[in-house]
DNA sequence: CTGAAAGCGCTTACAG
DNA sequence: CTGAAAGCGCTTACAG
């Protein structure tokens, strides 16, 4: 409960000015080696801890860039939650003298890289941090992220990781665990020997692939006698619906279905409804958004696996700001946010 | 991206000193009615927003009291998480010029009230906020909480609520939803017509009672054909174990068990193990602590229902500090933290 | 390399 | 009721 030591206390004890203490503690140039050592000694002796609230007041604003996909049809739910999570944390830090630059981007693959390069050019590299999404398939986006990292600007990624980009860290769902969780639930609900139909999305998208793998690994490792039927297909809804229909009509052993991605969940639910299979099949959708919620309430979906993009972005922003404001490096570069199994009973807690 | 207006800007525009602006904006005495009105007008016009980082620097420290049960055998896991959640948030707010008083208390019922009254006497009522637990059965604790509230000190409760104490708010698990969630899971796993054995705890403890009710309400509202056998008993482990044993041995219809509280989960698991029923019964424990984790890994427990005391305390502390630092009143007085169903697959995400 | 001074946006104590 | 001044713990720009 004693008063914390301040820079002034250290300056007095060490017989130097507070400006010199500041330079020494923050590793700034312009302090003699002997003086710096002495100051660090005194700081240690006093158990000095900087007051970041005070330091934020006078220093120049931290310029933080946030670049996520803007809202369009495909990603309107997922990325709007990302924006919300990011903004919620920034709002909490609002008084810490920040300047935020928000870059929603659109278009297929070029959006991210183009926006990031433009902002870099405009601000003459005077940017302190970046938070964005790791799009593994977007070469220009990757390059832009690498460019930031090479300039020494800390970059945090959400949703997907690009380790080789030099980013400081990534906060994402653990897709392997997500798949295992679905497998563990379903294997406790459906009869041994029956089949599970997986709406497996796009094998080239890491998240989709890892969920399917997690699911199958769980079955294999636990000797669960379930057959899996993986139906790939992501972009063409018509095509996917048709193939799901064929499987369901020709295979009476199918006891459950799940989907690895948000948009596919809608297609899956539509097929289940059209065939009147509600209640005869366990059906697990992916992600929390209007259509899925309606389908839960209508009894078409039994569960939703919720990857919590809000929390991912909130957490990633926190990691970034801890680094920028307090100089704290993340303990692990990859941090996982739990995916949650939603039931009808607890759905309201997450809306 | 424009510069935010400051108190100085308002003072200039209104033609008064910044001290007067401060008094007017914070409802302090010593400002004429006309001047105050004018200042509020200008503040609105400028869309003024106080900088709490700056204000924390010079004002006197906020004195916050935290009173939770100290660690002893019974509650070592649950309340240590409460302390951790509270401390984690306080740590984040560390630089906001706070003075914290931590009061762990012990003993059956008198601890909380005694500690709270002692601190009130010692600090001559110069306390700005209190966070503690609502012990419904502890009359002296209730009185003490009421005393704080009547002095105008904001009080936040965790774990259990005492609405009539005048507390500002409460953050707790939603026990009704928790019970429903267990019911929804089990009813998807066990055969219709079978029985569920409930380790129902103490009917006088709100949390226990509400979980059991939530469970039964779910079954009734959804026409689930499951029989429920509620076995009460909380303090005497021997007695509870014996009665559980009797039920399990005499009733072959029992297909699942769950427990409403942490300590009972251990007894329940011991009985299941002793009778060699692992894998033949669905078993759901309560709360996350060493024994339960071991029992999950050993396959004795299938699931854990996790009430997240860390998050409860973290959230409650945040609500309290938002009020004290920023003057923000909570939107709802009761806020629920989600209970999470843990599986073997996602257990690691919560450790 | 080092110091003295000013100032971030607010709060407080004092003087009138 | 109101103002002028000092100061919270830092950072910055300038002078030497």
XYZ file of C-alpha atoms (C1' of nucleotides) in Angstrom:
734
model
C 0.000 0.000 0.000
C 3.061 2.274 -0.081
C 3.386 5.026 -2.627
C 4.903 3.858 -5.859
C 8.260 5.267 -6.838
C 8.206 7.749 -9.696
C 10.729 8.884 -12.236
C 11.345 11.883 -10.005
C 12.259 9.654 -7.055
C 14.752 7.825 -9.217
C 16.173 11.087 -10.528
C 16.686 12.421 -7.010
C 18.333 9.268 -5.778
C 20.585 8.941 -8.811
C 21.404 12.642 -8.868
C 20.273 13.192 -12.453
C 17.359 14.923 -14.132
C 14.035 13.237 -14.764
C 14.567 13.605 -18.498
C 17.685 11.500 -18.272
C 15.867 8.885 -16.222
C 13.203 8.752 -18.889
C 15.749 8.248 -21.619
C 17.549 5.560 -19.647
C 14.429 3.600 -18.739
C 13.081 3.655 -22.246
C 16.285 2.789 -24.001
C 16.444 6.087 -25.824
C 19.776 7.376 -27.117
C 21.621 10.139 -25.360
C 22.575 8.661 -22.018
C 26.071 7.648 -20.995
C 26.562 3.991 -20.267
C 27.563 4.556 -16.651
C 24.610 6.838 -15.964
C 22.193 4.433 -17.611
C 23.447 1.524 -15.518
C 23.164 3.551 -12.327
C 19.602 4.605 -13.172
C 18.520 1.057 -13.919
C 19.990 -0.026 -10.584
C 18.036 2.587 -8.688
C 14.868 1.737 -10.594
C 15.264 -1.889 -9.607
C 15.976 -0.975 -6.007
C 12.817 1.143 -5.888
C 10.830 -1.568 -7.668
C 9.911 1.090 -10.182
C 6.920 0.514 -12.363
C 6.026 3.053 -15.041
C 2.676 4.772 -14.933
C 1.312 4.314 -18.447
C -1.679 6.466 -17.757
C 0.668 9.376 -17.130
C 2.912 8.597 -20.052
C 0.017 8.470 -22.502
C -0.921 12.016 -21.653
C 2.017 13.833 -23.135
C 3.512 11.483 -25.705
C 2.414 11.746 -29.288
C -0.636 9.706 -30.228
C -0.158 6.049 -31.086
C -1.326 5.490 -34.633
C -3.060 2.140 -35.001
C -4.347 0.716 -38.267
C -7.211 -1.775 -38.322
C -7.935 -3.501 -41.620
C -10.732 -6.057 -41.881
C -13.148 -6.980 -44.624
C -16.049 -4.558 -44.862
C -19.602 -5.786 -44.701
C -20.925 -7.489 -47.764
C -23.237 -10.442 -48.222
C -20.778 -13.248 -47.602
C -19.079 -12.087 -44.487
C -21.518 -9.622 -43.062
C -21.956 -11.534 -39.809
C -18.525 -12.847 -39.171
C -16.539 -9.718 -39.893
C -19.010 -7.340 -38.354
C -18.276 -9.178 -35.099
C -14.577 -8.775 -35.738
C -15.044 -5.032 -36.155
C -17.148 -4.918 -33.008
C -14.613 -6.783 -30.908
C -11.813 -4.565 -32.130
C -13.818 -1.402 -31.509
C -14.945 -2.495 -28.072
C -11.379 -2.794 -26.868
C -10.302 0.418 -28.554
C -13.190 2.174 -26.884
C -11.916 0.993 -23.498
C -8.507 2.409 -24.342
C -9.979 5.571 -25.788
C -8.292 7.956 -23.368
C -4.819 6.556 -23.916
C -4.118 9.055 -26.658
C -4.652 6.885 -29.710
C -5.228 7.692 -33.314
C -7.094 4.959 -35.113
C -7.259 4.377 -38.832
C -9.959 1.957 -39.892
C -9.630 0.333 -43.291
C -12.575 -1.781 -44.344
C -11.709 -3.436 -47.624
C -13.751 -5.112 -50.312
C -13.280 -7.182 -53.396
C -11.969 -10.649 -53.838
C -8.278 -10.772 -53.061
C -6.631 -7.435 -53.697
C -8.470 -5.341 -51.154
C -6.321 -5.934 -48.132
C -2.935 -5.444 -49.777
C -4.059 -2.354 -51.658
C -5.465 -0.643 -48.573
C -2.471 -1.484 -46.442
C 0.008 -0.220 -48.997
C -1.981 2.952 -49.531
C -2.033 3.801 -45.848
C 1.652 3.054 -45.523
C 2.429 5.426 -48.375
C 0.169 8.139 -47.047
C 1.491 8.179 -43.500
C 5.126 7.948 -44.521
C 5.531 4.848 -42.355
C 4.564 6.713 -39.191
C 2.362 3.886 -38.027
C 2.735 2.229 -34.647
C 0.687 -0.936 -34.999
C -1.547 -2.962 -37.279
C -4.340 -5.410 -36.673
C -5.748 -7.354 -39.581
C -6.822 -10.744 -40.871
C -4.507 -13.437 -42.169
C -5.786 -14.333 -45.628
C -3.645 -17.292 -46.532
C -4.667 -17.274 -50.151
C -4.073 -13.563 -50.721
C -0.494 -13.043 -51.855
C -0.673 -9.245 -51.965
C -2.146 -9.090 -48.487
C 0.631 -11.309 -47.179
C 3.259 -9.097 -48.805
C 1.751 -6.007 -47.242
C 1.737 -7.604 -43.791
C 5.334 -8.643 -44.237
C 6.138 -5.070 -45.271
C 4.718 -3.700 -42.011
C 6.622 -6.268 -39.992
C 9.869 -5.472 -41.736
C 9.443 -1.813 -40.857
C 9.354 -2.909 -37.216
C 5.623 -2.275 -36.853
C 3.940 -4.880 -34.620
C 1.190 -6.731 -36.480
C -1.559 -8.813 -34.887
C -3.633 -11.191 -36.984
C -7.074 -12.587 -36.288
C -9.019 -15.544 -37.719
C -6.108 -17.063 -39.619
C -2.401 -17.008 -39.068
C 0.479 -16.330 -41.450
C 3.508 -17.231 -39.343
C 6.011 -16.491 -42.083
C 4.784 -12.919 -42.415
C 6.772 -11.838 -39.395
C 3.606 -10.836 -37.492
C 3.939 -10.381 -33.758
C 1.103 -12.775 -33.050
C -2.250 -14.233 -33.972
C -5.487 -14.827 -32.104
C -7.740 -17.418 -33.658
C -10.093 -20.284 -33.022
C -8.489 -23.657 -32.480
C -9.965 -25.421 -35.482
C -8.615 -28.806 -34.524
C -10.278 -28.615 -31.112
C -13.433 -27.320 -32.767
C -13.654 -30.381 -34.977
C -12.912 -32.706 -32.078
C -15.603 -31.082 -29.987
C -18.225 -31.682 -32.665
C -17.060 -35.269 -32.974
C -17.200 -35.841 -29.246
C -20.716 -34.480 -29.020
C -22.074 -36.367 -32.002
C -20.460 -39.638 -31.014
C -22.364 -39.457 -27.726
C -25.654 -38.912 -29.519
C -25.848 -41.110 -32.574
C -25.741 -44.896 -32.840
C -22.455 -46.665 -33.511
C -22.105 -47.701 -37.112
C -24.126 -44.816 -38.492
C -22.775 -42.114 -40.753
C -22.046 -38.424 -40.313
C -22.383 -36.145 -43.312
C -19.842 -33.347 -43.207
C -20.356 -30.125 -45.114
C -16.614 -29.808 -45.446
C -16.321 -26.517 -47.291
C -13.175 -25.839 -49.239
C -10.206 -28.101 -48.710
C -7.908 -25.182 -49.543
C -9.189 -23.087 -46.643
C -7.162 -23.954 -43.566
C -10.011 -23.484 -41.125
C -12.272 -25.865 -43.033
C -9.584 -28.466 -43.481
C -8.508 -28.391 -39.827
C -12.025 -28.788 -38.508
C -12.603 -31.847 -40.678
C -9.263 -33.271 -39.602
C -9.991 -32.626 -35.932
C -13.303 -34.397 -36.321
C -11.738 -37.431 -37.945
C -8.811 -37.525 -35.562
C -11.168 -37.658 -32.618
C -13.043 -40.600 -34.092
C -9.854 -42.450 -34.912
C -8.128 -41.829 -31.600
C -11.148 -42.905 -29.604
C -12.127 -45.868 -31.764
C -15.530 -44.427 -32.498
C -17.429 -46.493 -35.032
C -18.850 -43.778 -37.218
C -18.568 -43.437 -40.965
C -17.797 -40.024 -42.321
C -18.961 -38.655 -45.629
C -17.218 -35.430 -46.525
C -19.014 -33.282 -49.036
C -16.820 -30.466 -50.259
C -18.121 -27.368 -51.943
C -18.182 -23.807 -50.815
C -19.012 -21.257 -53.438
C -21.853 -22.805 -55.381
C -24.829 -23.200 -53.134
C -26.954 -24.916 -55.782
C -24.395 -27.561 -56.383
C -23.754 -28.240 -52.718
C -27.459 -28.483 -51.950
C -27.941 -30.984 -54.717
C -25.130 -33.213 -53.570
C -26.228 -33.110 -49.944
C -29.691 -34.067 -51.063
C -28.416 -37.034 -53.008
C -26.467 -38.352 -50.053
C -29.342 -37.930 -47.657
C -31.838 -39.576 -49.995
C -29.662 -42.506 -50.909
C -28.117 -43.196 -47.517
C -30.461 -44.069 -44.655
C -27.526 -44.583 -42.289
C -26.849 -40.872 -41.973
C -27.621 -39.877 -38.402
C -25.964 -36.487 -38.198
C -24.634 -33.575 -40.208
C -22.418 -30.669 -39.449
C -20.988 -27.747 -41.305
C -17.533 -26.200 -41.057
C -18.502 -22.703 -42.122
C -21.188 -20.107 -41.646
C -22.546 -19.830 -45.162
C -22.696 -23.564 -45.714
C -24.754 -23.916 -42.554
C -27.564 -22.057 -44.226
C -27.530 -24.350 -47.227
C -27.365 -27.394 -44.992
C -30.345 -26.250 -42.946
C -32.333 -25.550 -46.093
C -31.769 -29.082 -47.355
C -32.677 -30.619 -44.000
C -35.866 -28.630 -43.943
C -36.764 -29.386 -47.542
C -36.397 -33.107 -46.941
C -38.347 -32.906 -43.690
C -35.515 -34.426 -41.710
C -35.835 -32.054 -38.735
C -35.651 -34.022 -35.540
C -34.554 -37.234 -37.249
C -30.983 -36.110 -37.647
C -28.553 -34.305 -35.350
C -27.566 -31.134 -37.190
C -24.799 -28.745 -36.145
C -24.310 -25.399 -37.823
C -21.384 -23.060 -37.684
C -21.270 -19.512 -36.306
C -23.806 -17.223 -34.781
C -25.961 -15.123 -37.098
C -29.617 -14.536 -37.859
C -30.371 -17.469 -40.150
C -28.626 -19.943 -37.872
C -30.444 -18.595 -34.840
C -33.778 -18.896 -36.626
C -32.931 -22.430 -37.653
C -32.021 -23.291 -34.059
C -35.314 -21.939 -32.822
C -37.174 -23.767 -35.566
C -35.564 -27.025 -34.479
C -33.680 -27.525 -37.735
C -30.291 -27.027 -36.159
C -29.617 -28.790 -32.862
C -26.403 -26.956 -32.106
C -24.154 -24.230 -33.338
C -20.430 -24.251 -33.059
C -19.537 -20.661 -32.337
C -16.025 -19.482 -33.108
C -16.401 -16.213 -31.288
C -14.927 -13.722 -33.753
C -15.803 -10.884 -31.369
C -13.582 -12.322 -28.674
C -10.837 -13.117 -31.166
C -10.665 -9.508 -32.307
C -11.078 -8.104 -28.804
C -8.250 -10.269 -27.531
C -5.962 -9.549 -30.469
C -6.499 -5.817 -30.048
C -5.674 -6.128 -26.380
C -2.440 -7.949 -27.142
C -1.492 -5.279 -29.659
C -2.278 -2.397 -27.341
C -0.456 -4.002 -24.417
C 2.563 -4.053 -26.622
C 2.176 -0.499 -27.872
C 1.182 1.142 -24.611
C 3.067 -0.943 -22.087
C 5.747 -2.602 -24.163
C 4.540 -6.051 -23.132
C 5.394 -8.784 -25.600
C 2.827 -11.576 -25.926
C 3.769 -14.737 -24.034
C 2.842 -16.956 -26.957
C 2.611 -15.745 -30.510
C -0.473 -17.852 -31.249
C -3.342 -17.584 -28.815
C -6.534 -19.568 -29.154
C -10.037 -18.408 -28.384
C -12.393 -21.174 -27.374
C -15.096 -22.302 -29.777
C -18.342 -22.780 -27.903
C -21.046 -25.375 -28.491
C -24.376 -23.582 -28.399
C -27.585 -25.296 -27.455
C -31.100 -23.969 -27.602
C -30.934 -23.474 -23.833
C -27.923 -21.204 -23.749
C -28.261 -19.456 -27.099
C -29.584 -16.288 -25.469
C -26.413 -15.873 -23.442
C -24.438 -15.266 -26.635
C -26.741 -12.980 -28.590
C -10.038 12.257 -36.407
C -10.304 15.840 -35.104
C -8.814 16.814 -31.800
C -11.165 16.272 -28.904
C -12.363 19.301 -27.029
C -10.850 19.773 -23.568
C -11.982 21.536 -20.459
C -9.777 24.417 -21.516
C -11.601 24.763 -24.824
C -14.890 24.934 -22.987
C -13.508 27.468 -20.522
C -12.295 29.719 -23.317
C -15.554 29.556 -25.208
C -17.683 30.105 -22.125
C -15.405 32.821 -20.775
C -14.799 31.158 -17.424
C -11.879 29.405 -15.757
C -11.162 25.739 -16.212
C -11.777 25.145 -12.500
C -15.329 26.388 -12.910
C -15.843 24.172 -15.929
C -14.640 21.227 -13.883
C -17.070 22.003 -11.088
C -19.944 22.472 -13.494
C -19.326 19.283 -15.452
C -18.942 17.177 -12.344
C -21.916 18.539 -10.485
C -19.763 19.983 -7.726
C -21.105 22.830 -5.595
C -19.890 26.362 -6.072
C -21.123 27.306 -9.550
C -23.954 29.702 -10.266
C -26.944 28.220 -12.029
C -26.612 30.439 -15.080
C -22.900 29.725 -15.463
C -23.429 25.996 -15.045
C -26.129 25.957 -17.722
C -23.932 27.877 -20.121
C -21.002 25.523 -19.545
C -23.125 22.441 -20.124
C -24.370 23.998 -23.360
C -20.868 24.612 -24.616
C -19.787 21.115 -23.583
C -22.641 19.671 -25.591
C -21.872 21.858 -28.556
C -18.245 20.714 -28.492
C -19.313 17.124 -27.987
C -17.073 17.118 -24.947
C -15.919 13.833 -23.542
C -13.835 13.740 -20.386
C -10.395 12.212 -20.471
C -10.417 9.800 -17.518
C -6.783 8.968 -17.964
C -5.957 12.606 -17.259
C -8.430 12.941 -14.427
C -7.056 9.907 -12.620
C -3.650 11.468 -12.434
C -4.346 14.273 -10.028
C -7.469 13.251 -8.108
C -7.131 11.425 -4.847
C -6.911 7.661 -5.098
C -10.119 5.659 -5.380
C -10.342 3.320 -2.414
C -11.845 -0.017 -3.394
C -12.596 -2.859 -0.995
C -12.666 -6.468 -2.192
C -14.019 -9.064 0.233
C -14.211 -12.716 -0.767
C -13.800 -15.954 1.126
C -10.167 -16.838 1.677
C -8.802 -20.164 0.570
C -9.696 -23.131 2.694
C -10.527 -26.728 1.820
C -14.119 -26.263 0.741
C -13.851 -23.343 -1.571
C -10.233 -23.304 -2.479
C -10.893 -23.668 -6.196
C -13.979 -21.639 -6.669
C -12.987 -18.580 -4.700
C -9.388 -18.589 -5.746
C -10.750 -18.052 -9.268
C -12.893 -15.220 -7.972
C -9.823 -13.571 -6.456
C -7.932 -14.096 -9.680
C -10.628 -12.570 -11.854
C -10.922 -9.572 -9.576
C -7.162 -9.087 -9.442
C -6.743 -9.458 -13.190
C -9.052 -6.547 -13.850
C -7.564 -4.452 -11.089
C -4.154 -5.099 -12.543
C -5.332 -3.723 -15.893
C -6.550 -0.608 -14.121
C -3.437 -0.377 -12.008
C -2.334 3.034 -13.246
C -5.686 4.696 -12.642
C -4.636 5.774 -9.176
C -6.426 3.168 -7.092
C -5.996 2.046 -3.536
C -7.161 -1.504 -3.025
C -8.058 -3.155 0.247
C -8.343 -6.927 0.056
C -10.281 -8.691 2.759
C -10.185 -12.460 2.609
C -12.486 -13.801 5.299
C -12.850 -17.164 6.933
C -15.180 -18.966 9.261
C -18.722 -20.091 8.796
C -21.025 -17.105 8.590
C -19.655 -14.154 10.485
C -16.525 -13.542 8.509
C -17.857 -11.290 5.793
C -19.901 -8.976 8.031
C -17.142 -8.672 10.600
C -14.488 -7.773 8.026
C -16.697 -5.291 6.234
C -17.699 -3.524 9.416
C -14.123 -3.381 10.612
C -12.876 -1.759 7.428
C -15.734 0.712 7.457
C -14.865 1.741 10.996
C -11.175 1.986 10.267
C -11.434 4.155 7.177
C -14.063 6.446 8.598
C -16.340 5.687 5.676
C -13.835 7.018 3.155
C -14.403 4.110 0.829
C -15.394 4.521 -2.803
C -16.551 1.053 -3.795
C -17.014 -2.529 -2.650
C -16.992 -5.840 -4.438
C -18.009 -8.948 -2.561
C -20.094 -12.104 -2.611
C -23.811 -12.293 -1.872
C -24.187 -14.887 0.866
C -27.932 -15.239 1.092
C -27.829 -17.149 4.340
C -25.497 -14.763 6.155
C -27.543 -12.124 7.915
C -24.568 -10.132 9.215
C -22.972 -10.046 5.789
C -26.209 -8.779 4.275
C -26.470 -6.059 6.892
C -22.925 -4.944 6.193
C -23.594 -4.761 2.462
C -26.727 -2.765 3.120
C -24.692 -0.461 5.316
C -22.252 0.284 2.492
C -25.098 0.908 0.074
C -26.831 3.278 2.471
C -23.655 5.307 2.747
C -23.862 5.797 -1.003
C -20.975 3.428 -1.741
C -21.533 1.387 -4.918
C -21.470 -2.346 -4.187
C -21.060 -5.112 -6.761
C -21.868 -8.708 -5.898
C -20.624 -11.884 -7.512
C -21.838 -15.490 -7.425
C -25.138 -14.778 -5.671
C -27.364 -11.761 -5.602
C -29.045 -9.945 -2.717
C -31.303 -7.493 -4.517
C -32.773 -6.054 -1.315
C -29.329 -5.046 -0.056
C -29.340 -1.964 -2.224
C -26.275 -3.181 -4.159
C -25.553 -1.494 -7.453
C -25.466 -4.766 -9.327
C -24.587 -8.417 -9.461
C -22.700 -10.617 -11.892
C -23.454 -14.315 -11.628
C -24.039 -17.528 -13.493
C -27.512 -18.074 -14.832
C -28.365 -21.163 -12.830
C -31.646 -21.770 -14.594
C -29.920 -21.830 -17.969
C -27.183 -24.002 -16.502
C -29.709 -26.630 -15.449
C -31.475 -26.468 -18.784
C -28.209 -26.899 -20.635
C -27.423 -30.092 -18.733
C -30.924 -31.363 -19.409
C -30.687 -30.586 -23.106
C -27.390 -32.401 -23.425
C -28.412 -35.469 -21.442
C -31.763 -35.787 -23.162
C -29.914 -36.059 -26.468
C -27.699 -38.819 -25.125
C -29.709 -41.209 -23.006
C -32.695 -43.379 -23.940
C -36.211 -42.115 -23.374
C -37.768 -43.616 -20.293
C -34.522 -43.917 -18.377
C -33.661 -42.081 -15.187
C -31.282 -39.272 -14.313
C -29.794 -39.192 -10.845
C -29.276 -35.632 -9.647
C -26.798 -34.787 -6.923
C -28.993 -31.906 -5.933
C -26.983 -30.369 -3.120
C -28.756 -28.227 -0.585
C -32.280 -27.117 -1.343
C -31.672 -23.991 0.722
C -28.837 -22.834 -1.521
C -30.287 -20.797 -4.363
C -27.754 -21.901 -6.922
C -28.390 -25.585 -6.259
C -32.153 -25.191 -6.253
C -32.222 -23.155 -9.474
C -30.076 -25.623 -11.386
C -32.361 -28.494 -10.418
C -35.391 -26.433 -11.371
C -33.873 -25.437 -14.692
C -33.166 -29.081 -15.415
C -36.704 -30.155 -14.628
C -38.262 -27.222 -16.430
C -36.416 -28.146 -19.591
C -37.675 -31.715 -19.447
C -41.248 -30.617 -18.768
C -41.369 -27.897 -21.409
C -39.948 -30.163 -24.092
C -41.899 -33.288 -23.171
C -38.767 -35.283 -22.535
C -39.511 -38.699 -21.116
C -36.879 -38.921 -18.433
C -37.382 -39.725 -14.782
C -35.503 -37.616 -12.295
C -34.231 -38.777 -8.943
C -33.034 -35.900 -6.820
C -30.643 -36.850 -4.053
C -30.093 -33.981 -1.665
C -27.174 -33.729 0.699
C -24.284 -31.368 0.747
C -22.226 -31.380 3.905
C -21.879 -35.045 4.776
C -19.954 -36.798 2.098
C -20.287 -40.248 3.688
C -24.028 -40.000 3.814
C -24.372 -38.726 0.261
C -22.084 -41.420 -1.110
C -24.096 -44.110 0.606
C -27.380 -42.892 -0.742
C -26.065 -42.484 -4.277
C -24.761 -46.030 -4.071
C -28.106 -47.368 -3.006
C -29.892 -45.688 -5.878
C -27.385 -46.862 -8.431
C -27.408 -50.434 -7.170
C -31.148 -50.749 -6.921
C -32.122 -48.899 -10.060
C -30.850 -50.244 -13.383
C -32.750 -47.553 -15.287
C -30.323 -44.843 -14.295
C -28.531 -43.721 -17.436
C -26.991 -40.462 -16.282
C -25.924 -38.431 -13.267
C -25.020 -34.855 -12.719
C -24.014 -32.690 -9.825
C -25.000 -29.121 -9.025
C -21.913 -28.203 -7.059
C -18.170 -28.573 -7.095
C -17.608 -30.595 -3.925
C -20.435 -32.999 -4.628
C -18.911 -33.747 -8.015
C -15.980 -35.362 -6.296
C -18.186 -37.617 -4.217
C -20.248 -38.497 -7.256
C -17.191 -39.443 -9.259
C -15.868 -41.567 -6.406
C -19.089 -43.564 -6.269
C -19.167 -44.034 -10.031
C -15.630 -45.297 -9.939
C -16.197 -47.573 -6.957
C -19.138 -49.232 -8.668
C -17.235 -49.534 -11.937
C -19.892 -47.637 -13.837
C -17.441 -45.567 -15.917
C -18.557 -45.518 -19.502
C -21.939 -47.085 -18.769
C -23.421 -43.863 -17.480
C -23.246 -40.249 -18.647
C -21.758 -38.289 -15.775
C -21.554 -34.497 -15.565
C -19.594 -32.750 -12.851
C -19.661 -29.148 -11.777
C -16.840 -26.601 -11.911
C -13.264 -26.737 -13.005
C -10.660 -27.910 -10.498
C -7.991 -30.589 -10.161
C -10.098 -33.564 -9.074
C -12.717 -32.926 -11.720
C -10.085 -32.555 -14.399
C -8.464 -35.823 -13.358
C -11.832 -37.529 -13.393
C -12.515 -36.181 -16.874
C -9.206 -37.499 -18.116
C -9.841 -40.831 -16.440
C -13.158 -41.115 -18.240
C -15.237 -41.022 -15.070
C -16.769 -37.677 -15.849
C -18.020 -37.118 -19.383
C -18.554 -33.410 -19.009
C -18.114 -30.536 -16.641
C -20.445 -27.651 -16.337
C -18.199 -24.683 -15.719
C -19.669 -21.598 -14.081
C -16.677 -19.430 -14.797
C -16.109 -17.681 -11.455
C -13.037 -15.951 -12.923
C -15.126 -14.234 -15.552
C -17.850 -13.401 -13.055
C -15.406 -11.583 -10.806
C -13.539 -9.973 -13.694
C -16.781 -8.649 -15.139
C -18.147 -7.455 -11.807
C -14.922 -5.597 -11.095
C -15.122 -3.966 -14.496
C -18.660 -2.808 -13.861
C -17.628 -1.373 -10.512
C -14.588 0.422 -11.885
C -16.523 1.815 -14.849
C -18.825 3.363 -12.324
C -16.077 4.711 -10.111
C -13.697 5.934 -12.788
C -16.096 6.987 -15.526
C -19.369 7.394 -13.681
C -21.053 4.838 -15.932
C -24.045 3.133 -14.372
C -24.558 -0.501 -15.357
C -27.262 -0.983 -17.987
C -28.802 -3.886 -16.107
C -28.284 -4.509 -12.427
C -28.034 -8.276 -12.888
C -25.642 -9.524 -15.526
C -25.157 -13.178 -16.338
C -21.938 -14.925 -17.233
C -22.378 -17.966 -19.415
C -21.874 -21.440 -17.957
C -19.889 -23.569 -20.361
C -20.205 -27.282 -21.056
C -16.742 -28.746 -21.096
C -15.834 -31.865 -23.020
C -12.636 -33.805 -22.992
C -11.779 -32.212 -26.316
C -11.966 -28.593 -25.206
C -10.928 -28.917 -21.583
C -7.450 -27.602 -22.293
C -8.846 -24.316 -23.557
C -10.123 -23.495 -20.077
C -7.209 -24.562 -17.892
C 25.541 13.388 -23.289
C 22.634 16.032 -19.918
C 19.454 19.459 -17.783
C 15.758 22.812 -17.319
C 11.404 23.905 -18.772
C 7.007 23.378 -20.702
C 2.963 20.881 -21.089
C -0.568 16.710 -21.742
C -5.950 17.317 -19.435
C -7.485 17.216 -15.575
C -8.251 18.063 -10.026
C -7.349 20.292 -5.843
C -6.546 23.679 -2.371
C -6.426 28.309 -1.642
C -7.483 33.151 -2.085
C -10.775 36.520 -2.901
C -19.604 31.836 -6.428
C -15.243 32.200 -9.193
C -10.297 32.428 -10.612
C -5.361 31.685 -10.578
C -1.985 28.539 -9.527
C 0.116 24.289 -8.562
C 0.725 19.677 -9.608
C -0.348 14.427 -10.828
C 3.878 11.387 -13.607
C 5.308 11.364 -17.476
C 7.336 13.028 -22.560
C 9.112 16.286 -25.634
C 11.713 19.912 -27.712
C 15.252 22.883 -26.893
C 19.527 24.685 -25.093
C 24.006 23.872 -23.727
